[in-house]
Amino acid sequence: MTRHQISVENLRKSYGQLEVLKGVSLAADKGEVVSLIGSSGSGKSTLLRCLNLLEVPTSGALTLEDQPVEYVVRNGALNETRAIRQYRASLGMVFQNFNLWRHMTAAQNVQAPLRHVLGLSKSEAHERAERALEQVGLFDRRDHYPSQLSGGQQQRAAIARALAIEPKVLLFDEPTSALDPELVKEVLNVIVKLAEGGATMMLVTHEMRFAREVSSKVAFLDAGQIEETGPPSQVFDAPSSERCAQFVSSASH
C-alpha cells in the first residue's frame, strides 16, 4: 500500500551562498490537498519547483508513490533521463502567469504536451483536451486564442492542460496571484471541484480563506523551513509557532 503519493525529505536548495530551503520534509497522501503558506521569499515556490525538478535540489530525497526519484546533476544541469521525463509527466504544474502559447488556441495549448511529451495520437489528444476543457468549464472557448480570453479563462485553460496529462499530483504555484479580484473565484472554484473529485494537490497560495476551506493539511514556511504543519484548524486557529501565529493574524486582516 502506498504510504505517500509524493514526498520530499530533508530538501535543501542553495543558490551560491544563499540557502533558500533548509531541510524541508513534506508529504501529500493520495487525495490530499496540501497548501503552502508564508510570506514572500519564504521558499514556497522554490519548494514546488524542486518537486517537479524545474529547480534541481542541492540535496534531499524525492519520492513519488513511495518510489525514490533519482536525479543526477552534470555540469550544473539536470541529467534528463527517461525516468526523469516519466516523473515529470506524472506531475501537472500550473503557474501564476498561465504560460500559454499565444499563437495556439486553448484546445491546441492543451493538446501540445499530449502530442509532444506523451506521444499520443492526434485523435486521442483531441479527445483528452476536450474532456479537460469541459472539466474546467471552458469547452465553449476551446477555439479562442489566449488574447481572446480573460485572465481567469487563461488560467482555467492552463489547469486543463495540466489535467489532460492525467497527472498523479497537481502542483499550483500561486494560481490566482496574477488575476483581478473578480476573476479569482472562478479559478478557485475549479480547484475546489478537483479537490472534491479526489485529486492530490500541492499549492502555494495567499488565499487564506481558501486554504482553510479546501486543504487537508497546511504547511507554513518561514525562512526556508517549515515552522508549522497540520490540519487547517490547527495552523490557523491554534498554531504552536509564534511566527505562524503572527503571519496568520496579519494575513487574516
PDB file of C-alpha atoms in Angstrom:
ATOM      1  CA  MET A   1       0.000   0.000   0.000  1.00  0.00           C
ATOM      2  CA  THR A   2       1.345   3.412  -0.973  1.00  0.00           C
ATOM      3  CA  ARG A   3       2.216   5.489   2.051  1.00  0.00           C
ATOM      4  CA  HIS A   4       2.662   8.844   0.308  1.00  0.00           C
ATOM      5  CA  GLN A   5       1.634   9.954  -3.160  1.00  0.00           C
ATOM      6  CA  ILE A   6       4.533  12.427  -3.222  1.00  0.00           C
ATOM      7  CA  SER A   7       7.091  13.429  -0.622  1.00  0.00           C
ATOM      8  CA  VAL A   8      10.311  15.322  -0.019  1.00  0.00           C
ATOM      9  CA  GLU A   9      12.703  14.638   2.813  1.00  0.00           C
ATOM     10  CA  ASN A  10      15.372  16.982   4.134  1.00  0.00           C
ATOM     11  CA  LEU A  11      15.238  19.022   0.926  1.00  0.00           C
ATOM     12  CA  ARG A  12      17.856  21.724   0.609  1.00  0.00           C
ATOM     13  CA  LYS A  13      18.305  24.280  -2.148  1.00  0.00           C
ATOM     14  CA  SER A  14      21.080  26.853  -2.353  1.00  0.00           C
ATOM     15  CA  TYR A  15      21.954  29.490  -4.926  1.00  0.00           C
ATOM     16  CA  GLY A  16      25.630  30.085  -4.270  1.00  0.00           C
ATOM     17  CA  GLN A  17      25.911  31.157  -0.633  1.00  0.00           C
ATOM     18  CA  LEU A  18      22.167  31.735  -0.273  1.00  0.00           C
ATOM     19  CA  GLU A  19      20.337  28.760   1.223  1.00  0.00           C
ATOM     20  CA  VAL A  20      16.661  29.105   0.229  1.00  0.00           C
ATOM     21  CA  LEU A  21      15.404  25.736   1.531  1.00  0.00           C
ATOM     22  CA  LYS A  22      16.948  24.440   4.749  1.00  0.00           C
ATOM     23  CA  GLY A  23      15.983  20.809   5.140  1.00  0.00           C
ATOM     24  CA  VAL A  24      12.280  20.703   4.277  1.00  0.00           C
ATOM     25  CA  SER A  25      10.289  17.471   4.721  1.00  0.00           C
ATOM     26  CA  LEU A  26       6.708  17.319   3.487  1.00  0.00           C
ATOM     27  CA  ALA A  27       4.322  14.752   2.008  1.00  0.00           C
ATOM     28  CA  ALA A  28       0.918  14.558   0.364  1.00  0.00           C
ATOM     29  CA  ASP A  29      -1.076  11.352   0.555  1.00  0.00           C
ATOM     30  CA  LYS A  30      -3.431  10.263  -2.221  1.00  0.00           C
ATOM     31  CA  GLY A  31      -6.390  12.647  -2.446  1.00  0.00           C
ATOM     32  CA  GLU A  32      -4.848  15.175  -0.057  1.00  0.00           C
ATOM     33  CA  VAL A  33      -4.685  18.911  -0.710  1.00  0.00           C
ATOM     34  CA  VAL A  34      -1.584  20.437   0.894  1.00  0.00           C
ATOM     35  CA  SER A  35      -1.437  24.245   0.957  1.00  0.00           C
ATOM     36  CA  LEU A  36       1.888  26.044   1.373  1.00  0.00           C
ATOM     37  CA  ILE A  37       1.557  29.439   3.038  1.00  0.00           C
ATOM     38  CA  GLY A  38       4.067  32.018   4.229  1.00  0.00           C
ATOM     39  CA  SER A  39       5.403  35.444   3.380  1.00  0.00           C
ATOM     40  CA  SER A  40       7.150  36.220   0.085  1.00  0.00           C
ATOM     41  CA  GLY A  41      10.694  34.848  -0.027  1.00  0.00           C
ATOM     42  CA  SER A  42       9.995  32.050   2.462  1.00  0.00           C
ATOM     43  CA  GLY A  43      10.792  29.333  -0.114  1.00  0.00           C
ATOM     44  CA  LYS A  44       7.280  28.148  -1.069  1.00  0.00           C
ATOM     45  CA  SER A  45       7.621  28.487  -4.856  1.00  0.00           C
ATOM     46  CA  THR A  46      11.178  27.119  -4.774  1.00  0.00           C
ATOM     47  CA  LEU A  47       9.884  24.038  -2.945  1.00  0.00           C
ATOM     48  CA  LEU A  48       7.235  23.491  -5.615  1.00  0.00           C
ATOM     49  CA  ARG A  49       9.768  23.986  -8.427  1.00  0.00           C
ATOM     50  CA  CYS A  50      12.136  21.494  -6.756  1.00  0.00           C
ATOM     51  CA  LEU A  51       9.294  18.987  -6.544  1.00  0.00           C
ATOM     52  CA  ASN A  52       8.962  18.813 -10.322  1.00  0.00           C
ATOM     53  CA  LEU A  53      12.700  19.375 -10.873  1.00  0.00           C
ATOM     54  CA  LEU A  54      12.322  22.723 -12.628  1.00  0.00           C
ATOM     55  CA  GLU A  55      14.894  23.596  -9.966  1.00  0.00           C
ATOM     56  CA  VAL A  56      17.357  20.879  -9.010  1.00  0.00           C
ATOM     57  CA  PRO A  57      17.591  20.346  -5.236  1.00  0.00           C
ATOM     58  CA  THR A  58      21.042  20.782  -3.725  1.00  0.00           C
ATOM     59  CA  SER A  59      20.292  17.683  -1.641  1.00  0.00           C
ATOM     60  CA  GLY A  60      17.379  15.688  -0.289  1.00  0.00           C
ATOM     61  CA  ALA A  61      15.140  12.778  -1.265  1.00  0.00           C
ATOM     62  CA  LEU A  62      12.112  12.907  -3.571  1.00  0.00           C
ATOM     63  CA  THR A  63       9.605  10.074  -3.860  1.00  0.00           C
ATOM     64  CA  LEU A  64       6.516   9.505  -5.995  1.00  0.00           C
ATOM     65  CA  GLU A  65       4.185   6.741  -4.787  1.00  0.00           C
ATOM     66  CA  ASP A  66       6.994   5.738  -2.412  1.00  0.00           C
ATOM     67  CA  GLN A  67       9.405   5.184  -5.329  1.00  0.00           C
ATOM     68  CA  PRO A  68      12.656   7.192  -4.996  1.00  0.00           C
ATOM     69  CA  VAL A  69      13.230   9.722  -7.773  1.00  0.00           C
ATOM     70  CA  GLU A  70      16.855   9.506  -8.853  1.00  0.00           C
ATOM     71  CA  TYR A  71      18.169  12.830 -10.116  1.00  0.00           C
ATOM     72  CA  VAL A  72      21.736  13.453 -11.236  1.00  0.00           C
ATOM     73  CA  VAL A  73      23.357  16.827 -11.869  1.00  0.00           C
ATOM     74  CA  ARG A  74      26.084  17.052 -14.518  1.00  0.00           C
ATOM     75  CA  ASN A  75      27.936  20.337 -15.112  1.00  0.00           C
ATOM     76  CA  GLY A  76      25.334  22.194 -13.077  1.00  0.00           C
ATOM     77  CA  ALA A  77      22.361  20.860 -15.103  1.00  0.00           C
ATOM     78  CA  LEU A  78      19.898  18.047 -14.515  1.00  0.00           C
ATOM     79  CA  ASN A  79      20.675  14.860 -16.395  1.00  0.00           C
ATOM     80  CA  GLU A  80      17.402  14.319 -18.330  1.00  0.00           C
ATOM     81  CA  THR A  81      16.948  10.557 -18.098  1.00  0.00           C
ATOM     82  CA  ARG A  82      13.882   8.644 -19.266  1.00  0.00           C
ATOM     83  CA  ALA A  83      12.927   8.130 -15.607  1.00  0.00           C
ATOM     84  CA  ILE A  84      13.066  11.899 -15.010  1.00  0.00           C
ATOM     85  CA  ARG A  85      10.857  12.561 -18.038  1.00  0.00           C
ATOM     86  CA  GLN A  86       8.357   9.962 -16.789  1.00  0.00           C
ATOM     87  CA  TYR A  87       8.409  11.509 -13.323  1.00  0.00           C
ATOM     88  CA  ARG A  88       7.768  14.994 -14.715  1.00  0.00           C
ATOM     89  CA  ALA A  89       4.937  13.656 -16.872  1.00  0.00           C
ATOM     90  CA  SER A  90       3.302  12.377 -13.657  1.00  0.00           C
ATOM     91  CA  LEU A  91       3.057  15.917 -12.292  1.00  0.00           C
ATOM     92  CA  GLY A  92       0.751  18.632 -13.615  1.00  0.00           C
ATOM     93  CA  MET A  93       2.119  22.134 -12.978  1.00  0.00           C
ATOM     94  CA  VAL A  94       0.057  25.336 -13.042  1.00  0.00           C
ATOM     95  CA  PHE A  95       1.990  28.607 -12.918  1.00  0.00           C
ATOM     96  CA  GLN A  96       0.811  32.016 -11.752  1.00  0.00           C
ATOM     97  CA  ASN A  97       1.317  33.578 -15.196  1.00  0.00           C
ATOM     98  CA  PHE A  98      -0.568  30.894 -17.188  1.00  0.00           C
ATOM     99  CA  ASN A  99       2.384  30.182 -19.581  1.00  0.00           C
ATOM    100  CA  LEU A 100       0.070  29.602 -22.551  1.00  0.00           C
ATOM    101  CA  TRP A 101       1.426  29.730 -26.102  1.00  0.00           C
ATOM    102  CA  ARG A 102      -0.039  32.887 -27.615  1.00  0.00           C
ATOM    103  CA  HIS A 103      -0.191  31.518 -31.182  1.00  0.00           C
ATOM    104  CA  MET A 104      -2.272  28.481 -30.175  1.00  0.00           C
ATOM    105  CA  THR A 105      -5.940  28.196 -29.267  1.00  0.00           C
ATOM    106  CA  ALA A 106      -6.979  26.935 -25.831  1.00  0.00           C
ATOM    107  CA  ALA A 107      -7.524  23.447 -27.285  1.00  0.00           C
ATOM    108  CA  GLN A 108      -4.131  23.464 -29.055  1.00  0.00           C
ATOM    109  CA  ASN A 109      -2.418  24.581 -25.834  1.00  0.00           C
ATOM    110  CA  VAL A 110      -3.935  21.621 -24.003  1.00  0.00           C
ATOM    111  CA  GLN A 111      -3.110  19.171 -26.810  1.00  0.00           C
ATOM    112  CA  ALA A 112       0.542  20.213 -27.248  1.00  0.00           C
ATOM    113  CA  PRO A 113       2.055  18.315 -24.272  1.00  0.00           C
ATOM    114  CA  LEU A 114      -0.171  15.318 -25.019  1.00  0.00           C
ATOM    115  CA  ARG A 115       1.278  15.111 -28.526  1.00  0.00           C
ATOM    116  CA  HIS A 116       4.875  16.135 -27.883  1.00  0.00           C
ATOM    117  CA  VAL A 117       5.521  14.851 -24.345  1.00  0.00           C
ATOM    118  CA  LEU A 118       3.217  11.838 -24.025  1.00  0.00           C
ATOM    119  CA  GLY A 119       3.287  10.984 -27.743  1.00  0.00           C
ATOM    120  CA  LEU A 120      -0.471  10.483 -28.049  1.00  0.00           C
ATOM    121  CA  SER A 121      -2.183  10.268 -31.419  1.00  0.00           C
ATOM    122  CA  LYS A 122      -3.920  13.359 -32.775  1.00  0.00           C
ATOM    123  CA  SER A 123      -7.396  11.943 -32.136  1.00  0.00           C
ATOM    124  CA  GLU A 124      -6.568  10.790 -28.596  1.00  0.00           C
ATOM    125  CA  ALA A 125      -5.012  14.172 -27.745  1.00  0.00           C
ATOM    126  CA  HIS A 126      -8.090  15.908 -29.172  1.00  0.00           C
ATOM    127  CA  GLU A 127     -10.445  13.794 -27.035  1.00  0.00           C
ATOM    128  CA  ARG A 128      -8.459  14.270 -23.839  1.00  0.00           C
ATOM    129  CA  ALA A 129      -8.164  18.025 -24.426  1.00  0.00           C
ATOM    130  CA  GLU A 130     -11.908  18.398 -24.958  1.00  0.00           C
ATOM    131  CA  ARG A 131     -12.600  16.404 -21.785  1.00  0.00           C
ATOM    132  CA  ALA A 132     -10.216  18.559 -19.733  1.00  0.00           C
ATOM    133  CA  LEU A 133     -11.619  21.817 -21.118  1.00  0.00           C
ATOM    134  CA  GLU A 134     -15.124  20.588 -20.307  1.00  0.00           C
ATOM    135  CA  GLN A 135     -13.954  19.841 -16.759  1.00  0.00           C
ATOM    136  CA  VAL A 136     -12.824  23.458 -16.202  1.00  0.00           C
ATOM    137  CA  GLY A 137     -15.896  24.951 -17.876  1.00  0.00           C
ATOM    138  CA  LEU A 138     -14.059  26.183 -20.961  1.00  0.00           C
ATOM    139  CA  PHE A 139     -15.333  23.874 -23.691  1.00  0.00           C
ATOM    140  CA  ASP A 140     -17.208  26.683 -25.470  1.00  0.00           C
ATOM    141  CA  ARG A 141     -13.994  28.778 -25.629  1.00  0.00           C
ATOM    142  CA  ARG A 142     -11.775  25.965 -26.914  1.00  0.00           C
ATOM    143  CA  ASP A 143     -11.087  27.658 -30.277  1.00  0.00           C
ATOM    144  CA  HIS A 144     -10.192  31.031 -28.757  1.00  0.00           C
ATOM    145  CA  TYR A 145      -6.622  32.304 -28.519  1.00  0.00           C
ATOM    146  CA  PRO A 146      -5.215  33.490 -25.157  1.00  0.00           C
ATOM    147  CA  SER A 147      -5.618  37.140 -26.214  1.00  0.00           C
ATOM    148  CA  GLN A 148      -9.364  36.473 -26.600  1.00  0.00           C
ATOM    149  CA  LEU A 149      -9.678  35.011 -23.090  1.00  0.00           C
ATOM    150  CA  SER A 150      -9.914  36.728 -19.717  1.00  0.00           C
ATOM    151  CA  GLY A 151      -7.172  36.081 -17.151  1.00  0.00           C
ATOM    152  CA  GLY A 152      -9.429  33.634 -15.341  1.00  0.00           C
ATOM    153  CA  GLN A 153     -10.188  31.771 -18.556  1.00  0.00           C
ATOM    154  CA  GLN A 154      -6.484  31.632 -19.433  1.00  0.00           C
ATOM    155  CA  GLN A 155      -5.700  30.148 -16.035  1.00  0.00           C
ATOM    156  CA  ARG A 156      -8.513  27.607 -16.446  1.00  0.00           C
ATOM    157  CA  ALA A 157      -7.012  26.653 -19.822  1.00  0.00           C
ATOM    158  CA  ALA A 158      -3.660  26.189 -18.058  1.00  0.00           C
ATOM    159  CA  ILE A 159      -5.356  23.961 -15.466  1.00  0.00           C
ATOM    160  CA  ALA A 160      -6.961  21.951 -18.297  1.00  0.00           C
ATOM    161  CA  ARG A 161      -3.510  21.491 -19.846  1.00  0.00           C
ATOM    162  CA  ALA A 162      -2.185  20.131 -16.534  1.00  0.00           C
ATOM    163  CA  LEU A 163      -5.258  17.905 -16.060  1.00  0.00           C
ATOM    164  CA  ALA A 164      -5.150  16.429 -19.555  1.00  0.00           C
ATOM    165  CA  ILE A 165      -1.883  14.576 -18.911  1.00  0.00           C
ATOM    166  CA  GLU A 166      -3.793  12.724 -16.143  1.00  0.00           C
ATOM    167  CA  PRO A 167      -1.142  13.501 -13.522  1.00  0.00           C
ATOM    168  CA  LYS A 168      -0.681  11.694 -10.228  1.00  0.00           C
ATOM    169  CA  VAL A 169      -0.168  15.048  -8.490  1.00  0.00           C
ATOM    170  CA  LEU A 170      -1.198  18.600  -9.415  1.00  0.00           C
ATOM    171  CA  LEU A 171       1.107  21.444  -8.372  1.00  0.00           C
ATOM    172  CA  PHE A 172      -0.200  25.029  -8.273  1.00  0.00           C
ATOM    173  CA  ASP A 173       2.175  27.978  -7.845  1.00  0.00           C
ATOM    174  CA  GLU A 174       0.023  30.917  -6.701  1.00  0.00           C
ATOM    175  CA  PRO A 175      -2.606  30.203  -9.358  1.00  0.00           C
ATOM    176  CA  THR A 176      -4.641  33.351  -8.620  1.00  0.00           C
ATOM    177  CA  SER A 177      -1.991  35.985  -7.868  1.00  0.00           C
ATOM    178  CA  ALA A 178      -1.913  37.378 -11.439  1.00  0.00           C
ATOM    179  CA  LEU A 179      -5.716  37.714 -11.580  1.00  0.00           C
ATOM    180  CA  ASP A 180      -8.035  40.643 -10.924  1.00  0.00           C
ATOM    181  CA  PRO A 181     -10.010  40.042  -7.702  1.00  0.00           C
ATOM    182  CA  GLU A 182     -13.297  39.340  -9.518  1.00  0.00           C
ATOM    183  CA  LEU A 183     -11.647  36.545 -11.548  1.00  0.00           C
ATOM    184  CA  VAL A 184     -10.060  34.772  -8.571  1.00  0.00           C
ATOM    185  CA  LYS A 185     -13.237  32.937  -7.566  1.00  0.00           C
ATOM    186  CA  GLU A 186     -13.759  31.189 -10.916  1.00  0.00           C
ATOM    187  CA  VAL A 187     -10.276  29.645 -10.710  1.00  0.00           C
ATOM    188  CA  LEU A 188     -10.612  28.707  -7.038  1.00  0.00           C
ATOM    189  CA  ASN A 189     -13.965  27.040  -7.816  1.00  0.00           C
ATOM    190  CA  VAL A 190     -12.244  24.783 -10.372  1.00  0.00           C
ATOM    191  CA  ILE A 191      -9.605  23.796  -7.783  1.00  0.00           C
ATOM    192  CA  VAL A 192     -12.332  23.069  -5.203  1.00  0.00           C
ATOM    193  CA  LYS A 193     -14.065  20.746  -7.705  1.00  0.00           C
ATOM    194  CA  LEU A 194     -10.779  18.941  -8.353  1.00  0.00           C
ATOM    195  CA  ALA A 195     -10.288  18.507  -4.603  1.00  0.00           C
ATOM    196  CA  GLU A 196     -13.814  17.140  -4.254  1.00  0.00           C
ATOM    197  CA  GLY A 197     -13.014  14.717  -7.089  1.00  0.00           C
ATOM    198  CA  GLY A 198     -10.086  13.288  -5.115  1.00  0.00           C
ATOM    199  CA  ALA A 199      -7.131  14.933  -6.906  1.00  0.00           C
ATOM    200  CA  THR A 200      -3.842  15.022  -4.999  1.00  0.00           C
ATOM    201  CA  MET A 201      -2.603  18.614  -4.923  1.00  0.00           C
ATOM    202  CA  MET A 202       0.104  20.816  -3.500  1.00  0.00           C
ATOM    203  CA  LEU A 203      -0.466  24.509  -3.867  1.00  0.00           C
ATOM    204  CA  VAL A 204       1.224  27.756  -2.944  1.00  0.00           C
ATOM    205  CA  THR A 205      -1.450  30.308  -2.127  1.00  0.00           C
ATOM    206  CA  HIS A 206      -2.018  33.683  -0.499  1.00  0.00           C
ATOM    207  CA  GLU A 207      -5.772  32.998  -0.299  1.00  0.00           C
ATOM    208  CA  MET A 208      -6.057  32.165   3.400  1.00  0.00           C
ATOM    209  CA  ARG A 209      -9.807  31.517   3.486  1.00  0.00           C
ATOM    210  CA  PHE A 210      -9.464  29.192   0.510  1.00  0.00           C
ATOM    211  CA  ALA A 211      -6.524  27.362   2.143  1.00  0.00           C
ATOM    212  CA  ARG A 212      -8.566  26.932   5.310  1.00  0.00           C
ATOM    213  CA  GLU A 213     -11.601  25.551   3.458  1.00  0.00           C
ATOM    214  CA  VAL A 214     -10.039  23.253   0.856  1.00  0.00           C
ATOM    215  CA  SER A 215      -6.842  21.910   2.468  1.00  0.00           C
ATOM    216  CA  SER A 216      -6.362  18.574   4.174  1.00  0.00           C
ATOM    217  CA  LYS A 217      -3.084  19.930   5.500  1.00  0.00           C
ATOM    218  CA  VAL A 218      -1.404  23.353   5.657  1.00  0.00           C
ATOM    219  CA  ALA A 219       2.348  23.946   5.865  1.00  0.00           C
ATOM    220  CA  PHE A 220       3.643  27.350   6.978  1.00  0.00           C
ATOM    221  CA  LEU A 221       7.114  28.139   5.633  1.00  0.00           C
ATOM    222  CA  ASP A 222       9.386  30.769   7.119  1.00  0.00           C
ATOM    223  CA  ALA A 223      12.961  31.498   6.040  1.00  0.00           C
ATOM    224  CA  GLY A 224      13.281  28.210   4.144  1.00  0.00           C
ATOM    225  CA  GLN A 225      11.921  25.932   6.860  1.00  0.00           C
ATOM    226  CA  ILE A 226       8.524  24.506   7.759  1.00  0.00           C
ATOM    227  CA  GLU A 227       7.620  26.209  11.011  1.00  0.00           C
ATOM    228  CA  GLU A 228       4.188  24.654  11.374  1.00  0.00           C
ATOM    229  CA  THR A 229       2.256  21.901   9.640  1.00  0.00           C
ATOM    230  CA  GLY A 230      -1.081  20.307  10.373  1.00  0.00           C
ATOM    231  CA  PRO A 231      -4.797  20.451   9.630  1.00  0.00           C
ATOM    232  CA  PRO A 232      -6.147  23.947   8.835  1.00  0.00           C
ATOM    233  CA  SER A 233      -7.897  24.177  12.229  1.00  0.00           C
ATOM    234  CA  GLN A 234      -4.532  23.797  13.987  1.00  0.00           C
ATOM    235  CA  VAL A 235      -2.442  26.041  11.736  1.00  0.00           C
ATOM    236  CA  PHE A 236      -4.996  28.863  11.565  1.00  0.00           C
ATOM    237  CA  ASP A 237      -6.635  28.676  14.984  1.00  0.00           C
ATOM    238  CA  ALA A 238      -4.073  27.172  17.373  1.00  0.00           C
ATOM    239  CA  PRO A 239      -0.542  27.364  15.904  1.00  0.00           C
ATOM    240  CA  SER A 240       2.282  26.402  18.258  1.00  0.00           C
ATOM    241  CA  SER A 241       4.764  28.576  16.338  1.00  0.00           C
ATOM    242  CA  GLU A 242       4.759  32.241  17.319  1.00  0.00           C
ATOM    243  CA  ARG A 243       5.898  33.219  13.816  1.00  0.00           C
ATOM    244  CA  CYS A 244       2.987  31.301  12.280  1.00  0.00           C
ATOM    245  CA  ALA A 245       0.539  32.964  14.694  1.00  0.00           C
ATOM    246  CA  GLN A 246       1.861  36.407  13.629  1.00  0.00           C
ATOM    247  CA  PHE A 247       1.582  35.572   9.939  1.00  0.00           C
ATOM    248  CA  VAL A 248      -1.930  34.125  10.167  1.00  0.00           C
ATOM    249  CA  SER A 249      -3.111  37.095  12.214  1.00  0.00           C
ATOM    250  CA  SER A 250      -1.719  39.664   9.745  1.00  0.00           C
ATOM    251  CA  ALA A 251      -2.879  37.699   6.674  1.00  0.00           C
ATOM    252  CA  SER A 252      -6.419  37.461   8.012  1.00  0.00           C
ATOM    253  CA  HIS A 253      -6.889  41.226   8.230  1.00  0.00           C
TER     254      HIS A 253
END
